[in-house]
Tab-separated table of C-alpha atoms in Angstrom:
chain	number	residue	atom	x	y	z
A	1	MET	CA	115.585	44.377	3.345
A	2	HIS	CA	116.740	44.805	6.861
A	3	ARG	CA	117.898	48.140	7.957
A	4	ALA	CA	120.206	48.469	10.973
A	5	ARG	CA	119.404	51.374	13.189
A	6	PHE	CA	121.949	52.546	15.755
A	7	SER	CA	121.627	55.008	18.584
A	8	VAL	CA	124.778	57.004	17.905
A	9	PRO	CA	124.957	58.726	21.427
A	10	ALA	CA	124.531	55.361	23.059
A	11	LEU	CA	127.145	53.923	20.788
A	12	LEU	CA	129.486	56.755	21.529
A	13	LEU	CA	129.076	56.375	25.162
A	14	TRP	CA	129.714	52.616	24.920
A	15	VAL	CA	132.894	53.203	22.965
A	16	SER	CA	134.198	55.917	25.199
A	17	ALA	CA	133.502	53.799	28.210
A	18	SER	CA	135.342	50.816	26.826
A	19	LEU	CA	138.253	53.022	25.974
A	20	ALA	CA	138.329	54.653	29.405
A	21	ALA	CA	138.211	51.243	30.848
A	22	GLN	CA	141.342	50.395	28.758
A	23	GLY	CA	143.207	53.130	30.735
A	24	GLY	CA	142.978	55.990	28.199
A	25	MET	CA	141.665	59.125	29.681
A	26	ILE	CA	141.516	61.248	26.764
A	27	VAL	CA	139.191	59.976	23.904
A	28	THR	CA	139.926	61.130	20.611
A	29	GLU	CA	137.809	61.122	17.260
A	30	GLU	CA	140.252	58.594	15.847
A	31	GLU	CA	139.764	56.283	18.669
A	32	ILE	CA	135.993	56.484	18.360
A	33	LEU	CA	136.010	55.790	14.612
A	34	ALA	CA	138.679	52.996	14.949
A	35	ALA	CA	136.338	51.334	17.480
A	36	VAL	CA	133.777	50.995	14.839
A	37	ALA	CA	135.955	49.447	12.092
A	38	GLU	CA	135.154	46.852	9.476
A	39	GLY	CA	134.936	44.032	11.980
A	40	HIS	CA	132.363	45.786	14.227
A	41	PRO	CA	128.826	44.304	14.277
A	42	ALA	CA	127.426	47.755	13.162
A	43	MET	CA	129.538	47.522	10.051
A	44	ALA	CA	128.827	43.856	9.475
A	45	ALA	CA	124.983	44.634	9.826
A	46	LEU	CA	125.257	47.147	6.987
A	47	ALA	CA	126.747	44.654	4.539
A	48	GLY	CA	123.542	42.369	4.547
A	49	GLU	CA	122.179	44.048	1.412
A	50	ARG	CA	125.415	43.550	-0.551
A	51	ASP	CA	125.516	39.835	0.516
A	52	VAL	CA	121.818	39.404	-0.825
A	53	ALA	CA	122.873	41.067	-4.154
A	54	ALA	CA	125.951	38.913	-4.367
A	55	ALA	CA	123.734	35.801	-3.911
A	56	GLU	CA	121.472	37.141	-6.687
A	57	VAL	CA	124.465	37.368	-9.075
A	58	LEU	CA	125.374	33.743	-8.363
A	59	ARG	CA	121.738	32.726	-8.823
A	60	ALA	CA	121.413	34.607	-12.159
A	61	GLY	CA	124.397	32.822	-13.443
A	62	LEU	CA	123.110	29.283	-12.881
A	63	LEU	CA	121.664	27.245	-15.685
A	64	ALA	CA	118.233	25.732	-15.542
A	65	ASN	CA	118.089	22.136	-14.185
A	66	PRO	CA	117.336	19.387	-16.660
A	67	ALA	CA	114.048	17.456	-16.329
A	68	VAL	CA	114.098	13.715	-16.055
A	69	GLU	CA	110.911	11.752	-17.111
A	70	ALA	CA	110.346	8.047	-16.749
A	71	THR	CA	107.250	6.080	-17.899
A	72	LEU	CA	106.533	2.474	-17.575
A	73	GLU	CA	103.775	0.743	-19.778
A	74	GLU	CA	102.522	-2.705	-19.203
A	75	PRO	CA	99.635	-3.228	-21.679
A	76	GLY	CA	99.380	-6.947	-20.864
A	77	GLY	CA	100.490	-10.257	-22.206
A	78	GLY	CA	103.931	-10.031	-20.772
A	79	LEU	CA	104.706	-6.839	-22.797
A	80	ARG	CA	106.510	-4.123	-21.047
A	81	GLU	CA	107.902	-0.768	-22.094
A	82	THR	CA	109.996	1.499	-20.069
A	83	THR	CA	110.856	4.983	-21.466
A	84	ALA	CA	113.386	7.386	-19.861
A	85	GLY	CA	114.093	10.803	-21.132
A	86	VAL	CA	116.031	13.986	-20.149
A	87	THR	CA	114.917	17.440	-21.334
A	88	TRP	CA	116.947	20.617	-20.974
A	89	MET	CA	116.466	24.032	-22.634
A	90	PRO	CA	119.766	25.629	-23.438
A	91	PRO	CA	119.803	29.465	-22.605
A	92	LEU	CA	119.705	30.452	-26.425
A	93	ASP	CA	117.291	33.492	-26.011
A	94	GLY	CA	119.693	35.816	-24.055
A	95	ARG	CA	117.492	36.162	-21.037
A	96	ARG	CA	120.228	34.591	-18.788
A	97	ALA	CA	122.814	37.134	-19.942
A	98	LEU	CA	120.421	39.905	-19.325
A	99	ARG	CA	119.333	38.579	-15.843
A	100	ARG	CA	123.052	38.244	-14.931
A	101	GLU	CA	123.838	41.707	-16.071
A	102	ALA	CA	120.928	43.176	-14.105
A	103	ALA	CA	122.071	41.236	-11.012
A	104	GLU	CA	125.659	42.544	-11.332
A	105	LYS	CA	124.278	46.103	-11.650
A	106	GLY	CA	122.130	45.505	-8.652
A	107	LEU	CA	125.354	44.296	-6.785
A	108	GLY	CA	126.968	47.631	-7.801
A	109	VAL	CA	123.982	49.528	-6.331
A	110	ALA	CA	124.047	47.670	-3.181
A	111	GLU	CA	127.830	48.217	-2.695
A	112	SER	CA	127.102	51.843	-3.215
A	113	ARG	CA	124.347	51.889	-0.581
A	114	VAL	CA	126.443	50.104	1.861
A	115	ALA	CA	129.277	52.611	1.353
A	116	ALA	CA	126.834	55.474	1.781
A	117	ALA	CA	125.500	53.829	5.033
A	118	ARG	CA	128.989	53.323	6.310
A	119	LEU	CA	129.652	56.983	5.508
A	120	ARG	CA	126.532	58.123	7.315
A	121	LEU	CA	127.489	56.031	10.373
A	122	ARG	CA	130.880	57.669	10.477
A	123	LEU	CA	129.498	61.042	10.052
A	124	ASP	CA	126.982	60.392	12.784
A	125	LEU	CA	129.827	59.251	14.998
A	126	ARG	CA	131.780	62.285	14.242
A	127	ARG	CA	128.725	64.595	14.790
A	128	ALA	CA	128.067	62.975	18.225
A	129	TYR	CA	131.827	63.129	19.160
A	130	ALA	CA	131.866	66.810	18.166
A	131	ASP	CA	128.731	67.502	20.311
A	132	TRP	CA	130.281	65.535	23.242
A	133	ALA	CA	133.633	67.348	22.866
A	134	PHE	CA	132.047	70.831	22.673
A	135	ALA	CA	129.887	69.958	25.713
A	136	TRP	CA	132.986	68.813	27.625
A	137	GLU	CA	134.844	71.979	26.729
A	138	ARG	CA	131.820	74.172	27.626
A	139	ARG	CA	131.608	72.277	30.963
A	140	GLU	CA	135.298	72.890	31.642
A	141	LEU	CA	135.074	76.682	30.810
A	142	LEU	CA	131.890	76.865	33.021
A	143	ALA	CA	133.595	75.129	35.880
A	144	ALA	CA	136.558	77.619	35.657
A	145	HIS	CA	134.216	80.520	35.373
A	146	LEU	CA	132.160	79.284	38.400
A	147	SER	CA	135.442	78.959	40.434
A	148	ARG	CA	136.416	82.620	39.568
A	149	ILE	CA	133.031	83.823	40.561
A	150	GLY	CA	133.252	81.903	43.793
A	151	GLU	CA	136.691	83.504	44.474
A	152	LEU	CA	135.309	86.998	43.705
A	153	THR	CA	132.218	86.322	46.005
A	154	ALA	CA	134.575	85.299	48.920
A	155	ARG	CA	136.726	88.347	48.421
A	156	ALA	CA	133.632	90.674	48.302
A	157	ARG	CA	132.210	88.993	51.398
A	158	ALA	CA	135.676	89.618	53.072
A	159	ARG	CA	135.728	93.286	52.083
A	160	ALA	CA	132.128	93.586	53.304
A	161	ALA	CA	133.010	92.045	56.572
A	162	ALA	CA	136.051	94.415	56.832
A	163	GLY	CA	133.682	97.266	56.427
A	164	GLU	CA	134.549	98.351	52.723
């Protein structure tokens, strides 16, 4: 089984850079999540386990191939005997039905795992977006605070220069 690993911050930076290149200056959580939709390679990579389980369901439903035998006997004296036969064992013991049922249950499990992995990816993207948004807001507040401190420092220097 192959597991896809994604660097969520790198993916977030890539998505936000691509959205900013399209002309949007404000990146929203919906845009980030929409950029990683069903057709996105990250989502397609998660569906691999489901595809393997679906193939197993098809394989479990197949009947066994018949066996063909042919023999040729030439004992001598111009005598010749050719025998051909086909053998096939019909699935009468119920194992085929059990195998198919197990494969279908496995497909259900695989679909649940894929859904859980997609949810984890979306949650990781949301967490990364929230961290990025909070860091951006913190940066904006600190920049405004630094600007006010610079103004107060300039005023204090002006007063000190005036003799206050």
